[in-house]
Coordinates of C-alpha atoms in Angstrom, one line a residue:
Chain A
M1 CA -20.8 11.4 -18.0
S2 CA -18.9 14.5 -16.8
R3 CA -16.1 16.5 -17.9
L4 CA -12.9 16.3 -15.7
E5 CA -10.8 19.5 -15.4
L6 CA -7.5 19.8 -13.4
E7 CA -6.6 23.5 -13.5
G8 CA -3.2 25.0 -12.4
L9 CA -2.4 22.1 -10.1
S10 CA 0.8 22.4 -8.1
H11 CA 2.1 19.9 -5.7
G12 CA 5.5 18.9 -4.1
Y13 CA 7.0 16.5 -1.8
G14 CA 9.1 18.3 0.6
E15 CA 11.5 20.6 -1.4
T16 CA 10.8 18.9 -4.7
P17 CA 8.2 20.3 -6.9
V18 CA 6.1 17.5 -8.7
L19 CA 3.4 19.4 -10.4
Q20 CA 3.8 22.9 -11.6
G21 CA 0.7 24.4 -12.7
L22 CA -0.7 21.2 -14.4
T23 CA -3.8 22.1 -16.6
L24 CA -5.7 19.2 -18.2
A25 CA -9.2 18.3 -19.2
A26 CA -10.7 14.9 -19.9
E27 CA -13.7 15.3 -22.1
A28 CA -17.0 14.0 -21.0
G29 CA -17.5 10.4 -22.2
A30 CA -14.0 10.2 -23.8
L31 CA -10.9 8.1 -22.8
T32 CA -8.0 10.5 -22.3
A33 CA -4.4 9.3 -21.6
L34 CA -2.1 11.2 -19.3
L35 CA 1.4 10.1 -20.5
G36 CA 4.7 10.7 -19.1
P37 CA 8.0 9.2 -18.0
S38 CA 8.3 7.5 -14.6
G39 CA 8.3 10.0 -11.8
C40 CA 7.0 12.9 -13.9
G41 CA 4.1 13.4 -11.4
K42 CA 1.3 11.8 -13.4
S43 CA 0.3 9.5 -10.5
T44 CA 0.3 12.4 -8.2
A45 CA -2.1 14.2 -10.7
L46 CA -4.4 11.2 -10.6
R47 CA -4.4 11.1 -6.9
I48 CA -5.3 14.8 -6.6
A49 CA -8.1 14.2 -9.2
A50 CA -9.4 11.2 -6.9
G51 CA -9.3 13.3 -3.9
L52 CA -6.7 11.2 -2.1
L53 CA -4.2 14.0 -2.1
A54 CA -4.8 17.8 -1.7
P55 CA -3.1 20.0 -4.2
A56 CA -0.9 22.9 -2.9
S57 CA -2.8 25.0 -5.3
G58 CA -5.1 24.6 -8.3
T59 CA -8.7 23.4 -8.9
V60 CA -10.3 20.1 -9.7
R61 CA -13.7 20.1 -11.3
I62 CA -16.0 17.4 -12.2
G63 CA -18.9 18.3 -14.4
G64 CA -18.3 21.9 -13.8
R65 CA -18.4 21.5 -10.1
D66 CA -15.4 22.5 -8.0
V67 CA -14.5 19.3 -6.0
T68 CA -11.1 20.3 -4.8
R69 CA -12.0 20.2 -1.1
I70 CA -14.6 17.3 -1.4
P71 CA -13.3 14.0 0.1
P72 CA -12.8 11.1 -2.3
E73 CA -15.9 9.1 -1.3
R74 CA -18.1 11.9 -2.2
R75 CA -16.7 13.3 -5.5
G76 CA -17.9 10.9 -8.0
A77 CA -14.4 9.9 -9.2
V78 CA -13.2 6.3 -8.7
M79 CA -9.6 5.5 -9.0
V80 CA -8.1 2.1 -9.8
F81 CA -4.6 1.6 -8.6
Q82 CA -1.7 0.2 -10.4
S83 CA -1.9 -3.2 -8.3
P84 CA -5.4 -4.4 -7.9
H85 CA -5.7 -3.9 -4.2
L86 CA -8.5 -6.4 -3.8
F87 CA -9.4 -6.6 -0.1
P88 CA -8.0 -10.0 0.8
K89 CA -10.6 -11.1 3.5
M90 CA -13.5 -10.6 1.2
S91 CA -14.7 -12.8 -1.7
V92 CA -14.4 -11.5 -5.2
A93 CA -18.1 -10.8 -5.3
E94 CA -17.9 -8.9 -2.0
N95 CA -15.0 -6.9 -3.4
V96 CA -17.0 -5.9 -6.5
G97 CA -20.0 -5.0 -4.3
F98 CA -18.0 -3.1 -1.7
G99 CA -18.7 0.5 -3.2
L100 CA -22.4 -0.4 -3.6
R101 CA -22.5 -1.5 0.1
M102 CA -20.8 1.7 1.1
R103 CA -23.6 3.5 -0.8
R104 CA -26.2 1.5 1.1
R105 CA -27.9 0.0 -2.0
P106 CA -30.4 -2.7 -1.4
A107 CA -28.7 -6.1 -1.1
A108 CA -30.7 -7.7 -3.9
E109 CA -29.9 -4.8 -6.4
T110 CA -26.2 -5.0 -5.4
A111 CA -26.1 -8.8 -5.9
R112 CA -27.7 -8.4 -9.3
Q113 CA -25.4 -5.6 -10.5
V114 CA -22.3 -7.5 -9.1
A115 CA -23.3 -10.6 -11.0
A116 CA -23.8 -8.6 -14.1
M117 CA -20.5 -6.9 -13.9
L118 CA -18.7 -10.1 -13.0
E119 CA -20.0 -11.6 -16.1
R120 CA -19.2 -8.5 -18.3
T121 CA -15.5 -8.7 -17.1
G122 CA -15.2 -12.4 -17.8
L123 CA -15.3 -13.3 -14.2
E124 CA -18.5 -15.3 -13.9
G125 CA -18.3 -18.2 -11.6
L126 CA -15.3 -16.7 -9.7
G127 CA -17.5 -14.5 -7.3
A128 CA -17.0 -16.9 -4.3
R129 CA -13.2 -17.0 -4.8
R130 CA -10.8 -15.3 -2.6
P131 CA -8.7 -12.7 -4.3
A132 CA -5.5 -14.7 -3.6
E133 CA -7.0 -17.5 -5.7
L134 CA -7.2 -15.2 -8.9
S135 CA -4.5 -14.9 -11.6
G136 CA -3.0 -11.5 -12.2
G137 CA -5.2 -10.7 -15.1
Q138 CA -8.4 -11.8 -13.3
A139 CA -7.5 -9.6 -10.3
Q140 CA -7.0 -6.7 -12.4
R141 CA -10.4 -7.2 -14.1
A142 CA -12.0 -7.7 -10.7
A143 CA -10.4 -4.3 -9.7
L144 CA -11.9 -2.7 -12.8
A145 CA -15.3 -4.3 -12.4
R146 CA -15.3 -3.0 -8.8
A147 CA -15.0 0.6 -9.9
L148 CA -17.2 0.4 -12.9
V149 CA -20.1 -1.2 -11.1
L150 CA -20.5 2.1 -9.2
E151 CA -21.1 3.9 -12.7
P152 CA -18.7 6.8 -11.6
Q153 CA -18.9 10.2 -13.3
V154 CA -15.1 9.9 -13.8
L155 CA -12.8 6.7 -13.8
L156 CA -9.3 7.1 -13.1
L157 CA -7.0 4.3 -14.1
D158 CA -3.3 4.4 -12.9
E159 CA -1.1 2.2 -15.2
P160 CA -3.8 -0.5 -15.6
L161 CA -1.7 -2.7 -17.7
S162 CA 1.8 -2.4 -16.2
S163 CA 1.3 -5.2 -13.6
L164 CA 0.2 -7.7 -16.3
D165 CA 2.3 -9.9 -18.5
A166 CA 2.8 -8.8 -22.1
G167 CA 0.4 -11.5 -23.3
L168 CA -2.5 -10.3 -21.1
R169 CA -2.0 -6.6 -22.1
S170 CA -3.9 -6.5 -25.3
G171 CA -6.9 -8.3 -23.8
M172 CA -7.0 -5.8 -21.0
R173 CA -6.6 -3.0 -23.2
A174 CA -9.5 -4.2 -25.4
L175 CA -11.7 -4.7 -22.3
I176 CA -10.9 -1.2 -21.1
R177 CA -11.8 0.3 -24.5
E178 CA -15.0 -1.7 -24.9
L179 CA -16.3 -1.0 -21.3
Q180 CA -15.5 2.6 -21.7
R181 CA -17.2 2.9 -25.0
E182 CA -20.3 0.9 -23.7
T183 CA -20.7 2.9 -20.5
G184 CA -19.5 6.3 -21.8
T185 CA -17.6 6.8 -18.5
T186 CA -15.2 9.7 -18.6
T187 CA -11.9 8.1 -18.2
L188 CA -8.4 9.4 -17.5
V189 CA -5.7 6.7 -17.9
V190 CA -2.2 7.4 -16.5
T191 CA 0.6 5.5 -18.3
H192 CA 4.3 5.8 -19.1
D193 CA 4.1 3.8 -22.4
Q194 CA 3.4 5.9 -25.4
A195 CA 2.3 3.0 -27.5
E196 CA -0.2 2.0 -24.8
A197 CA -1.5 5.6 -24.6
A198 CA -1.9 5.7 -28.4
A199 CA -3.6 2.3 -28.5
L200 CA -6.1 3.2 -25.7
A201 CA -7.0 6.8 -26.0
S202 CA -8.2 9.2 -28.7
H203 CA -6.7 12.1 -26.8
V204 CA -3.3 11.9 -25.2
A205 CA -1.7 14.5 -23.0
L206 CA 2.1 14.2 -22.6
M207 CA 3.4 15.4 -19.3
L208 CA 7.0 16.5 -18.8
G209 CA 8.5 18.4 -15.9
G210 CA 5.2 18.8 -13.9
R211 CA 3.2 20.3 -16.7
I212 CA 1.6 19.2 -20.1
A213 CA 4.1 19.5 -22.8
Q214 CA 1.7 18.7 -25.6
E215 CA -1.9 17.1 -26.0
G216 CA -4.0 16.0 -28.9
P217 CA -4.7 12.9 -30.9
P218 CA -1.9 10.5 -30.6
E219 CA -1.1 10.5 -34.4
E220 CA -0.6 14.3 -34.2
I221 CA 1.8 14.2 -31.4
Y222 CA 3.7 11.5 -33.1
A223 CA 4.0 13.3 -36.4
R224 CA 4.1 16.9 -35.3
P225 CA 5.9 17.2 -31.9
V226 CA 6.2 20.8 -30.4
S227 CA 9.6 20.3 -29.0
A228 CA 12.6 18.1 -29.1
E229 CA 11.7 16.6 -25.6
V230 CA 8.3 15.6 -26.9
A231 CA 9.8 14.1 -30.0
R232 CA 12.3 12.2 -28.0
F233 CA 9.7 10.7 -25.8
F234 CA 7.9 9.5 -28.9
G235 CA 11.0 7.8 -30.0
A236 CA 12.6 10.3 -32.5
E237 CA 16.4 10.4 -32.3
T238 CA 17.4 12.4 -35.3
F239 CA 17.6 16.0 -34.9
L240 CA 19.2 18.4 -37.6
P241 CA 19.9 22.0 -36.6
G242 CA 20.0 24.4 -39.5
H243 CA 18.6 27.3 -41.4
G244 CA 15.4 27.5 -43.4
R245 CA 15.5 29.3 -46.9
G246 CA 11.8 28.8 -48.2
T247 CA 11.3 25.2 -49.2
S248 CA 15.0 24.3 -48.7
F249 CA 16.7 23.8 -45.5
S250 CA 20.5 23.9 -45.0
S251 CA 21.5 21.2 -42.5
P252 CA 24.7 19.4 -41.5
V253 CA 23.8 16.5 -43.9
G254 CA 23.4 19.0 -46.8
P255 CA 20.5 21.0 -48.2
L256 CA 17.1 19.3 -47.6
A257 CA 13.9 20.0 -49.6
L258 CA 10.9 20.7 -47.3
S259 CA 7.2 20.2 -48.0
A260 CA 6.2 23.5 -46.3
P261 CA 8.4 26.6 -46.5
A262 CA 10.4 27.6 -43.5
I263 CA 12.4 30.8 -42.9
G264 CA 15.1 31.3 -40.3
P265 CA 17.1 29.0 -38.0
G266 CA 15.4 25.9 -36.6
T267 CA 15.7 22.2 -35.9
L268 CA 14.2 19.3 -38.2
T269 CA 13.4 16.0 -36.8
I270 CA 12.5 12.8 -38.7
R271 CA 11.2 9.6 -37.2
P272 CA 13.6 6.6 -37.5
E273 CA 10.9 4.6 -39.6
A274 CA 10.5 7.6 -42.0
I275 CA 14.2 7.4 -43.2
R276 CA 14.0 5.0 -46.1
P277 CA 16.5 3.0 -48.1
G278 CA 17.4 3.7 -51.7
A279 CA 17.1 6.9 -53.9
G280 CA 14.2 9.3 -53.6
Q281 CA 13.5 12.8 -52.2
N282 CA 16.6 14.1 -50.5
T283 CA 18.8 11.2 -51.3
L284 CA 22.0 11.0 -49.2
S285 CA 24.9 8.7 -49.1
A286 CA 25.5 7.3 -45.7
R287 CA 28.1 4.8 -44.1
L288 CA 26.5 2.2 -41.8
V289 CA 28.0 2.4 -38.3
E290 CA 26.0 -0.3 -36.6
A291 CA 23.0 -2.5 -37.3
E292 CA 20.9 -3.9 -34.4
F293 CA 18.4 -6.7 -35.1
L294 CA 15.3 -6.2 -33.0
G295 CA 13.2 -9.1 -34.3
T296 CA 10.4 -7.3 -36.2
A297 CA 12.7 -4.4 -37.3
T298 CA 16.4 -3.5 -37.7
R299 CA 17.8 -0.5 -36.2
L300 CA 20.5 1.3 -38.0
Q301 CA 22.9 4.0 -37.2
L302 CA 23.8 5.8 -40.2
D303 CA 26.8 8.3 -40.6
V304 CA 26.2 11.2 -43.1
S305 CA 29.2 13.5 -43.2
G306 CA 29.7 13.2 -39.4
T307 CA 25.9 13.4 -38.4
I308 CA 24.5 10.2 -37.1
L309 CA 21.0 9.4 -38.3
T310 CA 18.8 6.5 -36.8
A311 CA 16.7 4.5 -39.0
L312 CA 14.3 1.6 -38.4
W313 CA 13.9 -0.6 -41.4
R314 CA 12.3 -4.0 -42.0
P315 CA 14.9 -6.7 -41.5
A316 CA 14.6 -7.8 -45.2
E317 CA 15.5 -4.2 -46.1
A318 CA 18.6 -4.3 -44.0
A319 CA 19.7 -7.8 -44.9
G320 CA 23.3 -8.2 -46.1
L321 CA 24.5 -4.9 -44.7
S322 CA 27.4 -4.8 -42.5
P323 CA 29.2 -1.9 -40.7
G324 CA 31.4 0.2 -43.0
D325 CA 29.1 -0.3 -46.1
I326 CA 28.0 2.8 -48.0
V327 CA 24.3 2.9 -48.4
Q328 CA 21.9 5.2 -50.2
I329 CA 19.0 6.6 -48.1
H330 CA 16.4 9.3 -48.7
L331 CA 14.4 11.5 -46.3
P332 CA 10.9 12.1 -47.8
A333 CA 10.0 15.8 -47.4
E334 CA 6.7 15.2 -46.0
N335 CA 8.2 13.3 -43.0
L336 CA 10.7 16.2 -42.1
W337 CA 9.2 18.1 -39.3
R338 CA 10.4 21.5 -38.3
L339 CA 10.1 21.9 -34.5
P340 CA 8.3 25.0 -33.7
S341 CA 10.6 25.8 -30.8
A342 CA 14.3 25.6 -30.9
Chain B
M1 CA 12.9 -30.5 13.1
R2 CA 10.7 -27.4 13.5
P3 CA 8.2 -29.1 16.0
A4 CA 11.3 -30.2 17.9
L5 CA 12.5 -26.7 18.4
V6 CA 9.1 -25.5 19.5
W7 CA 9.1 -28.3 22.1
L8 CA 12.6 -27.4 23.2
A9 CA 11.6 -23.9 23.6
A10 CA 8.4 -24.8 25.5
A11 CA 10.5 -27.1 27.8
L12 CA 13.1 -24.3 28.5
L13 CA 10.1 -22.1 29.5
L14 CA 8.1 -24.7 31.5
L15 CA 10.7 -26.7 33.4
P16 CA 11.6 -24.1 36.0
L17 CA 7.8 -24.0 36.8
L18 CA 7.6 -27.7 37.6
P19 CA 8.4 -27.4 41.3
L20 CA 5.2 -25.3 41.7
I21 CA 3.2 -28.4 41.2
P22 CA 4.5 -30.5 44.2
W23 CA 4.3 -27.4 46.3
A24 CA 0.7 -26.9 45.5
F25 CA -0.3 -30.5 46.3
A26 CA 2.1 -31.3 49.1
R27 CA 1.5 -31.8 52.8
G28 CA 5.0 -31.0 54.0
W29 CA 7.9 -31.3 51.7
F30 CA 11.3 -31.4 53.4
F31 CA 15.0 -31.8 52.5
P32 CA 16.2 -34.3 51.3
D33 CA 13.1 -35.8 49.8
L34 CA 12.8 -35.6 46.1
L35 CA 9.1 -35.4 46.1
P36 CA 6.8 -34.6 49.0
S37 CA 6.1 -37.7 51.2
R38 CA 2.3 -36.9 51.5
W39 CA 0.0 -35.2 49.1
S40 CA -3.2 -33.1 49.9
L41 CA -5.5 -30.3 48.6
A42 CA -5.3 -28.4 51.8
A43 CA -3.4 -25.5 50.1
W44 CA -6.1 -25.2 47.5
D45 CA -8.8 -25.4 50.1
Y46 CA -7.2 -22.6 51.8
A47 CA -6.4 -20.5 48.7
L48 CA -10.1 -20.9 47.5
S49 CA -11.6 -20.1 50.9
P50 CA -12.6 -16.4 51.6
A51 CA -9.6 -16.1 53.8
G52 CA -7.3 -17.2 51.0
G53 CA -8.8 -14.6 48.6
L54 CA -7.7 -16.4 45.4
L55 CA -11.0 -16.0 43.6
P56 CA -11.6 -12.3 44.0
A57 CA -7.9 -11.6 43.3
L58 CA -8.3 -13.7 40.0
G59 CA -11.3 -11.7 39.1
V60 CA -9.8 -8.3 39.9
T61 CA -6.6 -9.1 38.1
T62 CA -8.3 -10.4 35.0
L63 CA -10.5 -7.2 34.9
I64 CA -7.6 -4.9 35.2
A65 CA -5.6 -6.7 32.7
A66 CA -8.4 -6.9 30.2
L67 CA -9.2 -3.2 30.7
A68 CA -5.5 -2.1 30.4
A69 CA -5.1 -4.1 27.3
T70 CA -8.3 -2.9 25.7
V71 CA -7.8 0.8 26.5
S72 CA -4.1 0.8 25.5
L73 CA -5.0 -0.7 22.1
A74 CA -7.5 2.0 21.6
L75 CA -5.1 4.7 22.7
A76 CA -2.2 3.3 20.7
L77 CA -3.9 2.9 17.3
P78 CA -3.7 6.5 16.1
A79 CA -0.1 7.0 17.3
A80 CA 0.9 3.7 15.9
R81 CA -0.6 4.6 12.6
A82 CA 1.4 7.7 12.5
L83 CA 4.6 6.2 13.5
G84 CA 4.2 3.3 11.1
Q85 CA 2.9 4.9 8.0
R86 CA 4.2 8.4 8.0
S87 CA 7.5 9.9 8.0
F88 CA 8.0 13.2 9.7
P89 CA 10.9 15.1 11.3
G90 CA 11.7 13.8 14.8
K91 CA 10.3 10.3 14.3
G92 CA 13.1 8.5 15.9
A93 CA 13.1 10.8 19.0
M94 CA 9.3 10.2 19.1
M95 CA 9.8 6.4 19.1
L96 CA 12.3 6.8 22.0
L97 CA 9.8 8.9 23.9
V98 CA 7.1 6.3 23.4
L99 CA 9.5 3.6 24.8
A100 CA 10.6 5.8 27.8
P101 CA 8.0 4.5 30.3
V102 CA 9.5 1.1 29.7
L103 CA 13.1 2.4 30.3
V104 CA 12.3 4.2 33.5
P105 CA 11.3 2.0 36.4
G106 CA 7.5 1.8 36.7
L107 CA 7.8 2.1 40.5
A108 CA 9.4 5.6 40.2
V109 CA 6.8 6.9 37.9
T110 CA 4.0 5.5 40.1
M111 CA 5.6 7.2 43.1
G112 CA 5.7 10.4 41.2
L113 CA 2.0 10.1 40.2
Q114 CA 0.8 9.2 43.7
G115 CA 0.1 12.7 44.7
L116 CA -1.8 13.6 41.5
M117 CA -3.8 10.3 41.8
T118 CA -4.6 10.8 45.4
R119 CA -5.9 14.3 44.6
A120 CA -8.0 12.8 41.7
E121 CA -9.2 10.2 44.3
L122 CA -7.9 7.4 42.2
T123 CA -5.5 5.9 44.8
G124 CA -6.9 2.6 45.9
T125 CA -9.4 2.1 43.1
L126 CA -9.6 -0.2 40.3
A127 CA -9.6 2.6 37.8
G128 CA -6.4 4.0 39.4
V129 CA -4.5 0.8 39.2
T130 CA -5.7 0.2 35.6
L131 CA -4.4 3.7 34.8
V132 CA -1.1 3.0 36.2
H133 CA -0.8 -0.2 34.4
L134 CA -1.2 1.7 31.1
I135 CA 2.2 3.1 31.7
P136 CA 4.2 0.0 30.9
V137 CA 1.4 -1.5 28.6
L138 CA 0.9 1.4 26.4
P139 CA 4.6 1.5 24.9
Y140 CA 4.5 -2.1 24.1
A141 CA 1.1 -1.9 22.3
T142 CA 2.1 1.3 20.4
L143 CA 5.4 -0.1 19.2
L144 CA 4.0 -3.5 18.2
L145 CA 1.1 -1.7 16.4
A146 CA 3.5 0.6 14.6
A147 CA 5.4 -2.4 13.3
L148 CA 2.0 -3.8 12.1
F149 CA 1.0 -0.6 10.4
S150 CA 4.4 -0.2 8.7
G151 CA 3.7 -3.5 7.1
L152 CA 0.4 -2.3 5.7
D153 CA 0.1 -0.7 2.1
P154 CA -1.7 2.7 2.8
D155 CA -3.1 2.4 -0.8
E156 CA -5.4 -0.3 0.4
E157 CA -7.3 2.2 2.6
A158 CA -7.1 4.8 -0.1
Q159 CA -8.7 2.4 -2.6
A160 CA -11.4 1.8 -0.2
R161 CA -11.9 5.6 0.2
S162 CA -12.0 6.0 -3.6
L163 CA -14.6 3.4 -3.7
G164 CA -16.9 5.4 -1.5
A165 CA -15.9 4.4 2.0
S166 CA -15.9 7.1 4.7
P167 CA -12.6 7.2 6.7
A168 CA -14.2 5.3 9.6
A169 CA -15.6 2.7 7.2
A170 CA -12.3 2.3 5.4
F171 CA -10.6 1.7 8.6
A172 CA -13.1 -0.7 10.1
R173 CA -13.7 -2.7 6.8
V174 CA -10.1 -2.8 5.3
T175 CA -7.4 -1.7 7.9
L176 CA -8.7 -3.5 10.9
P177 CA -9.2 -6.8 9.3
A178 CA -5.7 -6.7 7.9
L179 CA -4.4 -5.8 11.3
S180 CA -6.6 -8.4 13.4
P181 CA -4.0 -11.2 14.0
G182 CA -1.4 -8.6 15.1
L183 CA -4.2 -6.8 17.2
A184 CA -4.9 -10.1 19.1
A185 CA -1.2 -10.5 19.8
A186 CA -0.9 -6.9 20.9
W187 CA -3.9 -7.3 23.3
A188 CA -2.4 -10.6 24.7
L189 CA 0.9 -8.9 25.3
G190 CA -0.7 -6.0 27.0
F191 CA -2.9 -8.4 29.1
L192 CA 0.3 -10.2 30.2
V193 CA 2.3 -7.1 30.9
S194 CA -0.6 -5.7 33.2
W195 CA -1.2 -9.2 34.7
S196 CA 2.4 -9.4 36.0
Q197 CA 2.5 -5.8 37.5
Y198 CA 3.6 -5.8 41.1
A199 CA 5.0 -2.6 42.5
P200 CA 2.8 -0.1 40.6
T201 CA -0.2 -2.0 41.7
L202 CA 1.0 -2.0 45.3
V203 CA 1.5 1.7 45.3
A204 CA -1.6 2.9 43.2
G205 CA -3.8 0.2 44.9
A206 CA -2.8 1.2 48.4
G207 CA -3.6 -2.2 49.8
Q208 CA -7.2 -1.8 48.5
V209 CA -6.8 -3.5 45.1
Q210 CA -5.6 -7.1 45.7
T211 CA -4.3 -8.6 42.5
L212 CA -2.6 -12.1 42.2
P213 CA 0.9 -11.0 42.2
L214 CA 0.3 -9.1 45.5
L215 CA -1.5 -12.2 46.9
L216 CA 1.2 -14.5 45.7
F217 CA 4.0 -12.3 47.2
A218 CA 2.2 -12.1 50.5
F219 CA 2.1 -15.9 50.8
L220 CA 5.6 -16.3 49.7
S221 CA 7.0 -13.8 52.1
S222 CA 5.1 -15.4 55.0
G223 CA 6.6 -18.8 54.2
R224 CA 3.5 -20.5 52.9
H225 CA 4.9 -22.1 49.8
D226 CA 2.2 -24.6 49.5
I227 CA -0.6 -21.8 49.1
A228 CA 1.9 -19.8 47.1
G229 CA 2.4 -22.8 44.8
A230 CA -1.4 -23.2 44.3
I231 CA -1.8 -19.5 43.5
G232 CA 1.2 -19.5 41.2
L233 CA -0.3 -22.3 39.3
V234 CA -3.4 -20.2 38.6
Y235 CA -1.1 -17.2 38.0
L236 CA 0.6 -19.1 35.1
V237 CA -2.6 -19.9 33.2
P238 CA -2.9 -16.9 30.9
G239 CA 0.8 -16.9 30.1
L240 CA 0.6 -20.6 29.1
L241 CA -2.5 -20.0 27.1
V242 CA -0.7 -17.2 25.1
L243 CA 2.4 -19.4 24.7
A244 CA 0.1 -22.3 23.4
L245 CA -1.6 -20.0 20.9
A246 CA 1.7 -18.2 19.9
S247 CA 3.4 -21.6 19.2
R248 CA 0.4 -22.8 17.1
T249 CA 0.5 -19.6 15.0
L250 CA 4.3 -19.6 15.0
G251 CA 4.3 -23.3 13.8
R252 CA 1.8 -22.5 11.1
G253 CA 3.8 -19.4 10.0
L254 CA 6.9 -21.5 9.8
G255 CA 5.0 -24.2 7.9
A256 CA 3.5 -21.6 5.5
S257 CA 7.0 -19.9 4.8
R258 CA 8.6 -23.1 3.6

């Protein structure tokens, strides 16, 4: 296991800059998620880490060694693409053994390792098949097996779940987590889905505008975003500008009690599921603008003296409410987060 | 329905060639007879004799066509890869430039090259004729391969590289197998284009390199339609082979796309 470090990476396609000084480390033996909206450059960063793309500037280090100019086949990082890219003319077993053959390992050893890896990924008995005869989930597992059988220093996964149906995702997610834990392979996963990143990784780096906007444990980014952009990406929709006076904050919806003192102008944010029905701390009277039933939750647009707050309640909590109703809500002080930047 | 279409296409291509058969096996065929009154193998006897020169010409033509097709594929691969998989400024102009030798009459180019070839002592040699055949063969090979490359996903090769394949190994193990049916078609097309060259062979070969088209034309212009018919039938063989193979793959392709 080796630490992967990307330092000050810049890259552009033509006139458009994609990466602007991206710095990120994936700790040795850990699973790190690189999260960002589509087109933010996270796949570009992964390709640079894999050596498939040369950065305009910056350094890639694996286990402390500068590999920026080392070709992909000799840098100890193996990338698994978004679509499995199994080689169609080879059998599944030949696909999984491809990298070992390229490393000129003895045939008997290769066969043994391939068989073990096929079994580990739930593909036993499918080694003789052609890739075209596999289901989408099996193909994705074969692609993962093909990379892991090499025991790479660093494993790079590009959107490993996005080509799968929703039903197969949790199984694949569990397999990735299990294999990563068993092998202790330093792993960097790229994804655009914040829930997927949170479920997979203990350390998440959110990438916005070509650089890392915030990184840390997913719970922390969730609860304490450093900026409105980060908060928005993680699903926050309510932002209240105002002025802190100690543990009280004057906002467009009235004075709000804070759990930690704040002085001066700033912006408060609160997650939709943290806005609760009924009376409590920071009780407000709101007019229901719209209620949207989403299955496991109901999304409410609430008007408090001209400011719209978005709340996410259990359907039972929102039952019987219709637009125009006046409802009592409260904003628990510990869930009001003051953004460090404006 | 579809086999019928293939048969129709084959008939349209083959019917005009039918008269070659009576010519090749006739002993005199005069107006207004529908078919020759007497048959014989005399034309074949002569064509196959040392004086007729069919066998050496067949060998030379096959060798040159195979060489031209093989060399043009090797030369076309890198260019076709760039044209098919990359985008760069001036790509359209580059495509046109690649096609230019097909647009300009080959004879004119050959005439222009003759001085150079004579100085390089290539005139009248097999190598010289092969080289001149590359002029029309190479554009076809390049454009056909470029179309094949544009249908490939470059990530497939990138995946092979990331798994530990050197550039050469990734190309040989992943890209070439994916291209192989198209490569065979490009080789066959190159072979046929070289096979049917007349004027460039005449100029570059300077009478020293006798290919089938030259032999055929010599007998035609001297009025020996019987011998020309026999040579013509032999001359048709590779084209018919390719047609048969193509119609099989085409038939399969149509079947698969249903």
